[in-house]
Short mmCIF file of C-alpha atoms in Angstrom, two decimals:
data_model
loop_
_atom_site.label_atom_id
_atom_site.label_comp_id
_atom_site.label_asym_id
_atom_site.label_seq_id
_atom_site.Cartn_x
_atom_site.Cartn_y
_atom_site.Cartn_z
CA MET A 1 59.19 105.34 22.20
CA LEU A 2 59.15 107.28 25.47
CA SER A 3 61.59 110.10 25.90
CA TYR A 4 64.03 110.19 28.80
CA ALA A 5 62.01 112.97 30.44
CA SER A 6 58.80 110.97 30.18
CA SER A 7 60.48 107.86 31.66
CA PHE A 8 61.84 109.95 34.51
CA LYS A 9 58.42 111.36 35.31
CA ARG A 10 56.92 107.87 35.25
CA TRP A 11 59.52 106.50 37.69
CA ASP A 12 59.05 109.59 39.84
CA VAL A 13 55.32 108.90 40.15
CA LEU A 14 55.92 105.21 40.95
CA ILE A 15 58.46 106.02 43.63
CA LEU A 16 56.10 108.56 45.19
CA PHE A 17 53.30 105.98 45.14
CA PHE A 18 55.41 103.36 46.96
CA ILE A 19 56.56 105.93 49.53
CA LEU A 20 52.96 106.87 50.30
CA LEU A 21 51.99 103.19 50.46
CA LEU A 22 54.82 102.53 52.93
CA ILE A 23 53.76 105.45 55.13
CA TRP A 24 50.17 104.18 55.12
CA GLN A 25 51.27 100.65 56.10
CA ILE A 26 53.40 101.99 58.96
CA ALA A 27 50.54 104.13 60.18
CA LEU A 28 48.36 101.05 60.54
CA PHE A 29 50.65 99.78 63.30
CA ILE A 30 50.92 103.03 65.24
CA PRO A 31 48.62 102.80 68.26
CA PRO A 32 46.28 105.71 69.06
CA SER A 33 47.83 108.30 71.32
CA GLU A 34 47.20 107.83 75.03
CA SER A 35 48.14 111.43 75.77
CA PHE A 36 45.86 114.41 75.67
CA SER A 37 46.49 118.10 75.80
CA LEU A 38 44.40 120.60 77.70
CA PRO A 39 44.06 124.29 76.88
CA ASN A 40 46.23 126.68 78.86
CA LEU A 41 43.94 129.16 80.58
CA GLN A 42 46.37 132.06 80.32
CA ASP A 43 46.77 131.45 76.58
CA ILE A 44 42.99 131.42 76.14
CA VAL A 45 42.70 134.79 77.85
CA SER A 46 45.68 136.41 76.10
CA HIS A 47 44.52 135.34 72.64
CA ALA A 48 40.95 136.47 73.10
CA GLY A 49 40.12 139.31 70.76
CA HIS A 50 38.66 142.60 71.97
CA HIS A 51 35.30 141.75 70.39
CA ASP A 52 35.41 138.05 71.32
CA PRO A 53 35.09 137.86 75.13
CA ILE A 54 35.78 134.52 76.81
CA ASP A 55 33.27 133.28 79.37
CA LEU A 56 35.29 132.20 82.41
CA SER A 57 32.31 131.92 84.75
CA ALA A 58 31.08 128.74 86.41
CA GLY A 59 28.27 128.75 83.88
CA ASN A 60 30.50 128.23 80.87
CA ALA A 61 31.03 125.06 78.82
CA THR A 62 33.48 123.61 81.35
CA LEU A 63 31.51 124.79 84.41
CA GLY A 64 34.29 127.25 85.24
CA PHE A 65 37.06 124.65 85.40
CA GLN A 66 39.96 124.62 82.96
CA ALA A 67 38.69 121.31 81.62
CA ILE A 68 36.15 118.55 82.15
CA ILE A 69 37.72 115.11 81.71
CA SER A 70 35.86 111.82 81.57
CA VAL A 71 37.42 108.70 83.03
CA SER A 72 36.42 106.06 80.52
CA ALA A 73 37.95 102.82 79.33
CA GLU A 74 34.98 101.89 77.18
CA ASN A 75 35.44 100.82 73.58
CA ARG A 76 32.69 102.66 71.73
CA HIS A 77 32.80 100.05 68.96
CA ASP A 78 31.85 97.30 71.42
CA ALA A 79 28.35 95.99 70.83
CA HIS A 80 27.56 96.53 74.52
CA ALA A 81 28.97 100.08 74.73
CA TRP A 82 26.58 102.68 76.11
CA ARG A 83 28.42 104.98 78.49
CA GLN A 84 30.22 107.37 76.17
CA ASP A 85 27.29 107.74 73.78
CA GLY A 86 25.04 108.79 76.64
CA LEU A 87 27.73 111.10 78.01
CA ILE A 88 28.21 112.85 74.67
CA LYS A 89 24.47 113.28 74.18
CA ALA A 90 24.05 114.72 77.68
CA ALA A 91 27.00 117.07 77.08
CA ASN A 92 25.49 118.24 73.79
CA ARG A 93 22.11 118.75 75.46
CA THR A 94 23.61 121.04 78.09
CA GLY A 95 26.40 122.63 76.07
CA LEU A 96 29.31 121.11 77.98
CA SER A 97 32.76 120.47 76.53
CA ILE A 98 34.21 117.18 77.78
CA HIS A 99 37.54 115.53 77.02
CA ILE A 100 37.37 111.72 76.75
CA PRO A 101 41.02 110.63 76.57
CA ARG A 102 41.98 107.05 75.94
CA GLN A 103 43.15 105.25 79.05
CA ARG A 104 46.53 103.60 78.82
CA ASP A 105 46.72 99.84 78.53
CA VAL A 106 47.13 98.02 81.85
CA THR A 107 49.47 95.03 81.97
CA PHE A 108 48.49 91.78 83.65
CA LYS A 109 51.39 92.14 86.12
CA GLU A 110 50.40 95.70 87.03
CA LEU A 111 46.84 94.62 87.72
CA LYS A 112 47.90 91.52 89.66
CA ASP A 113 50.39 93.46 91.79
CA LEU A 114 47.74 95.98 92.73
CA ARG A 115 45.26 93.26 93.64
CA ASP A 116 47.96 91.53 95.72
CA GLY A 117 48.48 94.69 97.74
CA LYS A 118 51.73 95.68 96.04
CA VAL A 119 51.53 99.43 95.64
CA ASN A 120 53.96 102.25 94.99
CA ASN A 121 56.37 99.92 93.16
CA SER A 122 56.86 97.70 96.20
CA ASP A 123 58.17 94.19 95.61
CA GLU A 124 56.11 92.50 98.29
CA GLY A 125 52.45 92.62 99.08
CA ASN A 126 51.25 93.97 102.39
CA GLU A 127 48.89 91.62 104.20
CA ASP A 128 47.29 94.59 105.94
CA SER A 129 46.75 96.42 102.66
CA PRO A 130 43.30 96.05 101.07
CA HIS A 131 43.09 93.61 98.18
CA PRO A 132 40.80 95.24 95.66
CA SER A 133 38.65 93.39 93.18
CA GLU A 134 39.60 93.54 89.52
CA GLY A 135 37.05 96.26 88.87
CA GLN A 136 38.27 98.33 91.82
CA ALA A 137 41.89 97.93 90.70
CA LEU A 138 41.09 99.03 87.16
CA ALA A 139 39.14 102.01 88.49
CA TRP A 140 42.03 102.96 90.77
CA LEU A 141 44.47 102.88 87.84
CA ALA A 142 42.11 104.87 85.59
CA HIS A 143 41.64 107.65 88.13
CA THR A 144 45.32 107.90 89.10
CA ASN A 145 46.29 107.93 85.42
CA THR A 146 43.91 110.84 84.83
CA LEU A 147 45.41 112.71 87.79
CA ALA A 148 48.88 112.15 86.34
CA LYS A 149 47.78 113.68 83.03
CA ILE A 150 46.35 116.71 84.82
CA ILE A 151 49.64 117.22 86.65
CA GLU A 152 51.65 116.66 83.47
CA SER A 153 49.52 119.23 81.61
CA ASN A 154 49.87 121.73 84.49
CA THR A 155 46.10 122.10 84.56
CA ALA A 156 45.02 124.61 87.21
CA THR A 157 41.56 123.12 87.84
CA ALA A 158 39.80 120.14 86.29
CA LEU A 159 36.50 118.36 86.78
CA ILE A 160 36.82 114.57 86.52
CA ILE A 161 33.63 112.66 85.75
CA GLU A 162 32.95 108.99 85.26
CA ASP A 163 31.46 108.11 81.90
CA ASP A 164 28.03 107.19 83.23
CA ALA A 165 27.66 110.51 85.07
CA ASP A 166 24.36 112.33 84.74
CA TRP A 167 23.18 115.80 85.69
CA ASP A 168 20.23 118.15 85.40
CA VAL A 169 19.61 120.03 82.16
CA THR A 170 20.11 123.28 84.12
CA ILE A 171 23.63 122.36 85.29
CA ARG A 172 25.28 125.49 83.90
CA SER A 173 23.04 127.94 85.73
CA ALA A 174 23.14 125.78 88.88
CA ALA A 175 26.95 125.96 88.98
CA LEU A 176 27.04 129.76 89.36
CA PRO A 177 25.84 130.06 92.99
CA ILE A 178 27.82 126.95 93.94
CA ALA A 179 31.03 128.62 92.78
CA SER A 180 30.17 131.75 94.75
CA ALA A 181 29.56 129.67 97.88
CA ILE A 182 32.86 127.82 97.48
CA ARG A 183 34.71 131.12 97.20
CA SER A 184 32.98 132.38 100.33
CA LEU A 185 33.71 129.24 102.37
CA THR A 186 37.39 129.17 101.37
CA ASN A 187 37.96 132.93 101.62
CA ALA A 188 39.07 133.05 98.00
CA SER A 189 40.23 136.33 96.56
CA SER A 190 37.41 138.14 94.81
CA SER A 191 39.84 139.82 92.41
CA SER A 192 40.60 136.77 90.27
CA SER A 193 38.14 136.00 87.49
CA LEU A 194 40.19 133.06 86.18
CA TYR A 195 39.06 130.69 88.91
CA PRO A 196 35.34 130.97 89.74
CA TYR A 197 35.70 128.51 92.64
CA GLY A 198 39.01 129.88 93.86
CA THR A 199 41.87 127.45 94.43
CA ASN A 200 41.96 127.18 98.24
CA TRP A 201 40.90 123.54 98.17
CA ASP A 202 42.09 120.14 96.95
CA VAL A 203 38.89 118.29 96.04
CA LEU A 204 35.43 119.62 95.20
CA TRP A 205 33.16 116.56 95.28
CA LEU A 206 30.20 117.46 93.03
CA GLY A 207 28.96 113.96 92.20
CA HIS A 208 28.62 111.37 94.94
CA CYS A 209 26.19 108.86 96.41
CA GLY A 210 25.96 110.57 99.79
CA ASP A 211 27.94 112.33 102.51
CA ILE A 212 27.84 111.43 106.19
CA TYR A 213 25.43 114.25 106.99
CA SER A 214 21.70 113.57 107.21
CA ALA A 215 21.11 117.23 108.03
CA PRO A 216 22.80 120.42 106.83
CA ALA A 217 26.48 120.35 107.75
CA PRO A 218 27.94 122.88 110.19
CA SER A 219 28.79 126.21 108.54
CA SER A 220 27.19 125.15 105.27
CA ILE A 221 25.89 127.70 102.79
CA GLN A 222 22.38 127.00 101.59
CA ILE A 223 21.58 127.78 97.97
CA PRO A 224 18.04 127.88 96.58
CA ASP A 225 17.88 125.74 93.45
CA PRO A 226 14.59 125.30 91.58
CA ALA A 227 16.16 122.32 89.79
CA ALA A 228 16.72 120.48 93.06
CA LEU A 229 14.22 117.72 93.76
CA PRO A 230 11.74 118.18 96.61
CA THR A 231 13.24 116.64 99.73
CA PRO A 232 10.75 113.71 99.88
CA LEU A 233 12.15 112.49 96.55
CA LEU A 234 15.80 112.70 97.63
CA ARG A 235 17.87 109.96 99.23
CA ASN A 236 21.32 109.81 100.77
CA VAL A 237 21.89 106.58 98.90
CA TRP A 238 25.14 105.57 100.58
CA VAL A 239 24.03 106.22 104.17
CA GLY A 240 20.51 104.96 103.44
CA THR A 241 18.68 107.96 104.85
CA THR A 242 16.45 110.68 103.47
CA TYR A 243 17.20 114.39 103.12
CA GLU A 244 14.02 115.42 104.92
CA ALA A 245 16.02 117.50 107.42
CA PHE A 246 17.20 119.72 104.56
CA PRO A 247 15.24 122.78 103.45
CA ASN A 248 13.16 122.05 100.37
CA ARG A 249 14.68 122.73 96.94
CA THR A 250 18.04 123.81 98.27
CA ARG A 251 21.60 122.63 97.97
CA ASN A 252 24.09 122.86 100.81
CA VAL A 253 27.71 123.74 100.05
CA HIS A 254 30.07 122.71 102.83
CA TYR A 255 33.34 121.13 103.83
CA ALA A 256 32.98 117.43 103.17
CA GLY A 257 32.26 115.07 106.02
CA GLY A 258 33.16 112.10 103.86
CA PRO A 259 31.29 111.47 100.62
CA MET A 260 31.45 108.21 98.68
CA CYS A 261 31.36 107.33 94.96
CA THR A 262 33.48 109.31 92.50
CA PHE A 263 30.82 110.16 89.92
CA ALA A 264 32.26 113.68 89.61
CA TYR A 265 34.94 115.56 91.51
CA ALA A 266 37.10 118.57 90.73
CA VAL A 267 40.73 119.02 91.68
CA THR A 268 43.09 121.97 91.77
CA LEU A 269 46.62 121.35 90.50
CA HIS A 270 48.00 121.09 94.02
CA GLY A 271 44.98 118.97 94.95
CA ALA A 272 45.73 116.58 92.08
CA ARG A 273 49.28 116.17 93.36
CA ARG A 274 48.11 115.54 96.91
CA LEU A 275 45.39 113.13 95.84
CA GLN A 276 47.75 111.18 93.59
CA HIS A 277 50.26 110.84 96.41
CA TRP A 278 47.56 109.91 98.90
CA ALA A 279 46.05 107.29 96.59
CA SER A 280 49.44 105.72 95.85
CA THR A 281 49.83 104.43 99.40
CA THR A 282 47.25 101.68 99.09
CA GLY A 283 45.30 99.80 96.48
CA GLU A 284 41.86 99.98 98.04
CA ALA A 285 38.88 101.28 96.08
CA PHE A 286 39.67 104.78 94.83
CA ASP A 287 36.54 106.43 96.21
CA VAL A 288 37.16 104.83 99.62
CA LYS A 289 40.71 106.16 99.61
CA MET A 290 39.56 109.66 98.64
CA HIS A 291 36.84 109.45 101.31
CA ARG A 292 39.48 108.64 103.93
CA GLY A 293 41.63 111.53 102.73
CA CYS A 294 38.75 113.94 103.27
CA VAL A 295 37.84 112.47 106.67
CA ASP A 296 41.45 112.33 107.95
CA GLY A 297 42.29 115.83 106.77
CA ALA A 298 44.93 114.72 104.30
CA LEU A 299 42.87 116.50 101.65
CA THR A 300 40.92 119.74 101.83
CA CYS A 301 37.54 118.67 100.49
CA LEU A 302 34.30 120.50 99.83
CA THR A 303 31.07 119.12 98.51
CA VAL A 304 27.48 119.90 97.60
CA THR A 305 24.53 118.11 99.23
CA PRO A 306 22.37 116.89 97.59
CA GLU A 307 24.88 116.08 94.88
CA VAL A 308 24.92 117.88 91.54
CA MET A 309 25.78 114.73 89.56
CA HIS A 310 24.93 111.07 89.95
CA HIS A 311 25.35 108.08 87.68
CA GLN A 312 22.57 106.63 85.57
CA ARG A 313 21.56 102.99 85.56
CA MET A 314 20.05 100.80 82.89
CA LEU A 315 18.46 97.62 84.19
CA GLY A 316 19.20 94.39 82.40
CA ALA A 317 22.34 95.69 80.66
CA GLN A 318 25.73 94.09 81.17
CA SER A 319 29.04 95.63 80.17
CA LEU A 320 32.53 94.53 81.09
CA SER A 321 33.64 98.10 80.48
CA ASN A 322 31.62 99.24 83.49
CA GLU A 323 33.97 97.48 85.87
CA ILE A 324 36.94 99.53 84.71
CA VAL A 325 35.57 102.81 86.00
CA SER A 326 33.08 102.16 88.74
CA GLY A 327 34.77 99.20 90.35
CA ASP A 328 31.46 97.33 90.45
CA ASP A 329 32.06 93.68 89.62
CA ASN A 330 28.42 92.60 89.54
CA VAL A 331 26.88 95.33 87.47
CA GLU A 332 23.32 94.83 86.37
CA ALA A 333 22.73 98.48 85.54
CA ALA A 334 24.33 100.69 82.93
CA ALA A 335 24.14 104.26 81.74
CA ALA A 336 21.60 105.23 79.15
CA ALA A 337 22.40 106.18 75.60
CA GLY A 338 19.68 106.38 73.01
CA HIS A 339 16.25 107.77 72.24
CA SER A 340 14.02 108.57 75.19
CA ASP A 341 11.12 106.34 74.26
CA GLY A 342 8.58 104.32 76.21
CA MET A 343 7.95 106.98 78.87
CA THR A 344 5.22 106.43 81.41
CA GLY A 345 5.17 109.17 84.03
CA SER A 346 8.57 109.15 85.73
CA GLU A 347 9.55 105.82 84.19
CA VAL A 348 11.77 105.93 81.13
CA THR A 349 12.85 103.04 78.93
CA ILE A 350 15.55 103.14 76.30
CA GLY A 351 15.73 100.29 73.86
CA GLY A 352 13.18 98.49 75.99
CA ARG A 353 15.32 98.76 79.15
CA ARG A 354 14.43 100.67 82.29
CA VAL A 355 16.75 103.59 83.13
CA PHE A 356 16.89 105.92 86.11
CA THR A 357 19.11 108.43 87.87
CA HIS A 358 19.05 109.09 91.62
CA ASN A 359 18.54 112.64 92.90
CA VAL A 360 18.43 114.40 89.51
CA MET A 361 15.27 116.30 88.56
CA HIS A 362 15.55 116.34 84.77
CA SER A 363 18.30 114.02 83.59
CA ALA A 364 20.37 115.34 80.70
CA ARG A 365 20.75 111.76 79.46
CA CYS A 366 17.03 111.06 79.49
CA ASN A 367 16.26 114.43 77.92
CA TRP A 368 19.05 114.62 75.37
CA ASP A 369 16.53 114.88 72.51
CA ARG A 370 13.85 116.91 74.29
CA GLY A 371 13.33 120.63 74.64
CA ASP A 372 12.70 122.42 77.92
CA GLU A 373 8.96 122.36 77.29
CA ALA A 374 8.82 118.54 77.17
CA LEU A 375 11.17 117.40 79.93
CA VAL A 376 10.68 114.04 81.63
CA GLN A 377 12.00 112.59 84.87
CA CYS A 378 13.65 109.20 85.19
CA LEU A 379 13.76 108.60 88.93
CA PRO A 380 13.99 105.21 90.63
CA SER A 381 10.96 103.57 92.18
CA GLU A 382 10.80 102.92 95.92
CA GLU A 383 11.90 99.34 95.31
CA GLU A 384 14.84 100.52 93.22
CA TRP A 385 15.84 103.00 95.94
CA GLU A 386 16.09 100.08 98.33
CA GLN A 387 17.88 97.80 95.89
CA PHE A 388 20.64 100.04 94.58
CA GLN A 389 22.98 101.49 97.16
CA THR A 390 24.97 103.79 94.84
#
């Protein structure tokens, strides 16, 4: 016969078990958090130990920005998912730290209103307002949501990249002279080490598919870059011209004439506020709206030509997730994620599918599993240059 104490202990264990079971069941119905927190730069500096210096240069793991944030609505568990895997592998290859927050769910009404030209909580659509495609509308919402999070987190500077973005394996060393040139162009104070690029700008457009210039822009600063492709291999993809008027193996840092494609762009905190307000006035494609802001002077924009980042394509791959970020509704090409096999010269195949990246010498995605002594290129062919306009 059990004693009273033994019976009490038994009931105590059973009650604890059912409480834990209830907590577990409730947790199953709690959706993943859509918020994300970013490190406070002042806290990072103040908590750094005397023998543990913090690298705040443009060559650090966030390229000198307070954070790098990827705009991605991809479900990594989807059988067709490829973007985030490739992004993570490229980041690991180059030692970058990238936040990939979950995008909030978009309601059918919100998407329909935006496509009908109803913006900024208006009740009626504007016939003169652009009517974006579903992909463009989803991209617009994803980018503006990311800007809202940056503002909410009081983030001083942030680099926003799309989840198929690609860059050279030397990106961290390449960023150092770019930051110096930005500071020079914007007359930034040389006394502050917290902001390698200064903060006298709204948008720094590092990844695009071309600016309006087919020759070095007025007052541009030319930077030698051994990782830049020779000019005969470069294309201003959006304008459809070459970069043959540019000095060989250089990058030009300048005030933007009007780039297109939001593969990668940085914002200051005040720039994020201005861009969010500017974008809220119409529902056209987000990169078109940002382009207009730079051209019209609503935003203070700087850029690098040729671009530092581009997106990678995989031929023969379809993914509905691609539409959410890029706004491309007829996507035949996707970003690469996987082992760099099947290489023949500059042609790279992954999983039997052809991949390439415009204007990048040694793609971090293509070389995620290769050392510096065995780098390969994955550039488009002449036919692919003509076929793909981004």
